[in-house]
Tab-separated table of C-alpha atoms in Angstrom:
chain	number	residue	atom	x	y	z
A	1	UNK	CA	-12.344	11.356	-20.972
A	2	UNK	CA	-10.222	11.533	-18.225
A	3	UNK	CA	-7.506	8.660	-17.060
A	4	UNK	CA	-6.201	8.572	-13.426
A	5	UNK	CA	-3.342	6.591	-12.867
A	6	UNK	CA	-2.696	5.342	-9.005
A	7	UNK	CA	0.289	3.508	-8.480
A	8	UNK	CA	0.519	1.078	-5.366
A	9	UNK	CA	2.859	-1.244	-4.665
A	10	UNK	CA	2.781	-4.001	-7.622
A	11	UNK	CA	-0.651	-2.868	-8.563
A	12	UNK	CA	-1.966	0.134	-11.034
A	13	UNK	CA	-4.859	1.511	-11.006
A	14	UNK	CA	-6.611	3.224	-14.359
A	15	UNK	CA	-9.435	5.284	-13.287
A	16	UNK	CA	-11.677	6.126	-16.260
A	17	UNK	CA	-14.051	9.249	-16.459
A	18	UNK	CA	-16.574	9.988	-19.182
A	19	UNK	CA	-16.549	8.982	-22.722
A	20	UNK	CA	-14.048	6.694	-24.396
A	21	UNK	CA	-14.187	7.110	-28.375
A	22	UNK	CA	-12.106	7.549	-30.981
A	23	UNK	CA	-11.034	11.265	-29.758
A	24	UNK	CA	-10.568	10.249	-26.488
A	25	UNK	CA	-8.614	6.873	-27.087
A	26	UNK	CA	-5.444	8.937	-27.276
A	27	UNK	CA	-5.507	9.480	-23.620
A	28	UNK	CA	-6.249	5.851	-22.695
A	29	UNK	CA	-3.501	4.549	-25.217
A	30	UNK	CA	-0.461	7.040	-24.117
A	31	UNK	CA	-1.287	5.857	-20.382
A	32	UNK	CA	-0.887	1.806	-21.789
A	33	UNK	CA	1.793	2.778	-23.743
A	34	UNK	CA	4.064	4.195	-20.649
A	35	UNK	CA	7.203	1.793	-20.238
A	36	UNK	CA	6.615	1.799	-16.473
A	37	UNK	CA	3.400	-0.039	-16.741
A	38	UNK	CA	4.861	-3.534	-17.268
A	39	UNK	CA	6.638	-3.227	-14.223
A	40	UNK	CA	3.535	-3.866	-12.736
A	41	UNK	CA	1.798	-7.168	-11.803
A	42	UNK	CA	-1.702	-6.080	-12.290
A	43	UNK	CA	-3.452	-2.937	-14.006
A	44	UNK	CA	-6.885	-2.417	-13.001
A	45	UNK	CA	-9.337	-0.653	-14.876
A	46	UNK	CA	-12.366	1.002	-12.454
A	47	UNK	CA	-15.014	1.737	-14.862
A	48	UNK	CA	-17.341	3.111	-12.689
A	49	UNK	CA	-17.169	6.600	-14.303
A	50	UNK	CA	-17.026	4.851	-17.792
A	51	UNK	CA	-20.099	5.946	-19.233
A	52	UNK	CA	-19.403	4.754	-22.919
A	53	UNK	CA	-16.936	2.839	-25.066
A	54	UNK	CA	-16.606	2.750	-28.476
A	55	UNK	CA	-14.890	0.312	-30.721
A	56	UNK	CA	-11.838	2.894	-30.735
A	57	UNK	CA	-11.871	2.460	-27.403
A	58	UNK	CA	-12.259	-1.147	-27.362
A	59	UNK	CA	-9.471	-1.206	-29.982
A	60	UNK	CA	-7.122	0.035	-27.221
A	61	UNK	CA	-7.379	-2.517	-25.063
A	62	UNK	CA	-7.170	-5.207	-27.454
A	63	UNK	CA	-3.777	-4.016	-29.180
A	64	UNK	CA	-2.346	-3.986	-26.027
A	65	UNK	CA	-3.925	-7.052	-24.194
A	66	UNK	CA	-0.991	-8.980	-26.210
A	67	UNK	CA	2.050	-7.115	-24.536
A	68	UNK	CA	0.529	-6.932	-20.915
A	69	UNK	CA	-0.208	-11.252	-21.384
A	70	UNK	CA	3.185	-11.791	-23.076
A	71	UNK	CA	4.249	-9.770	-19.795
A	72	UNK	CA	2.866	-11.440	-17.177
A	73	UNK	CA	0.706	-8.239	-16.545
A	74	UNK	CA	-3.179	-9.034	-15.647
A	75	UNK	CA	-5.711	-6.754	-17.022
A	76	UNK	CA	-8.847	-6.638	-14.859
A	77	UNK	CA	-11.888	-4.298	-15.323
A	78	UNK	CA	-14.019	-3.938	-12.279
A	79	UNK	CA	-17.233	-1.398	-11.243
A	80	UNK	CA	-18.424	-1.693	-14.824
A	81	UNK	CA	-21.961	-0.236	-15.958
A	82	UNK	CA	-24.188	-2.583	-17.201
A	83	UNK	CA	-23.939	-0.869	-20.961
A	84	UNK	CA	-20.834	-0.726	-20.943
A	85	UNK	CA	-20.426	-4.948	-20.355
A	86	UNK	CA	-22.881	-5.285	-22.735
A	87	UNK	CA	-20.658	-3.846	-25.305
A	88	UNK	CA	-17.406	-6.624	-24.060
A	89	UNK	CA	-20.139	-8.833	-24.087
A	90	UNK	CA	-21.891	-8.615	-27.751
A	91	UNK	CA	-18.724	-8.806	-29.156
A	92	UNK	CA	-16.855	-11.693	-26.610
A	93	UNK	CA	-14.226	-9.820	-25.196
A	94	UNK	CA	-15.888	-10.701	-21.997
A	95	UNK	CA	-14.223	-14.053	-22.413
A	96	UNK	CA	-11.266	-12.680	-23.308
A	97	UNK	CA	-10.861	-10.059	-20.877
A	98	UNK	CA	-11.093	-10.097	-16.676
A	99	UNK	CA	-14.235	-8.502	-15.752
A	100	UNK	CA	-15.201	-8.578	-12.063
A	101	UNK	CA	-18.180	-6.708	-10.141
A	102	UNK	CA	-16.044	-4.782	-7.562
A	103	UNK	CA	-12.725	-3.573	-6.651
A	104	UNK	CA	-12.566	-6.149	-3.916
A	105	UNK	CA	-12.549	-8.842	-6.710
A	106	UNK	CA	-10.442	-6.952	-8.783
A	107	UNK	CA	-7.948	-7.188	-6.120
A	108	UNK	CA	-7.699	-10.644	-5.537
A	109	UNK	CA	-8.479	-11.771	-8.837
């Protein structure tokens, strides 16, 4: 798994790359943990390289879904494989969570 942050303006982006499960979650939790990241309006997640999730890596963004709410921080997911949205969607997090088709959406959602 591989996690590259891109910073712009009042916007960061998380791209994801391979496999996020319980070895990998590290990497994805350090990057949500970083103080900076509430200074931002918006984190977007680009799952287009996202090839699996596992609950660890569900886990993730549910403990911190919380602080980036009580923050005034919106979490949206965008350019997700149809696998992986099955996964937020067995379980309901697709409710919970902002998932949009494109980066375009991402943006203005």
């Amino acid at each position: 798994m591989k996690v590259t942050a891109q910073p712009h303006d009042t916007t960061l982006t998380l791209i994801l790359d391979g496999e996020l499960d319980a070895s990998s979650a590290v990497v994805l939790d350090t990057e949500l943990n970083k103080p900076d990241l509430l200074t931002y309006q918006k984190v977007l997640i680009d799952c287009q390289r996202l090839s699996y999730i596992s609950s660890a890596g569900l886990g993730v963004f549910i403990s911190h879904l919380q602080r980036l709410q009580d923050s005034q921080v919106k979490l949206v997911f965008y350019n997700m494989q149809e696998k992986v949205f099955n996964v937020f969607e067995i379980l309901g997090l697709d409710s919970l969570m902002t998932i949009v088709p494109s980066e375009q959406e991402a943006q203005a959602a």
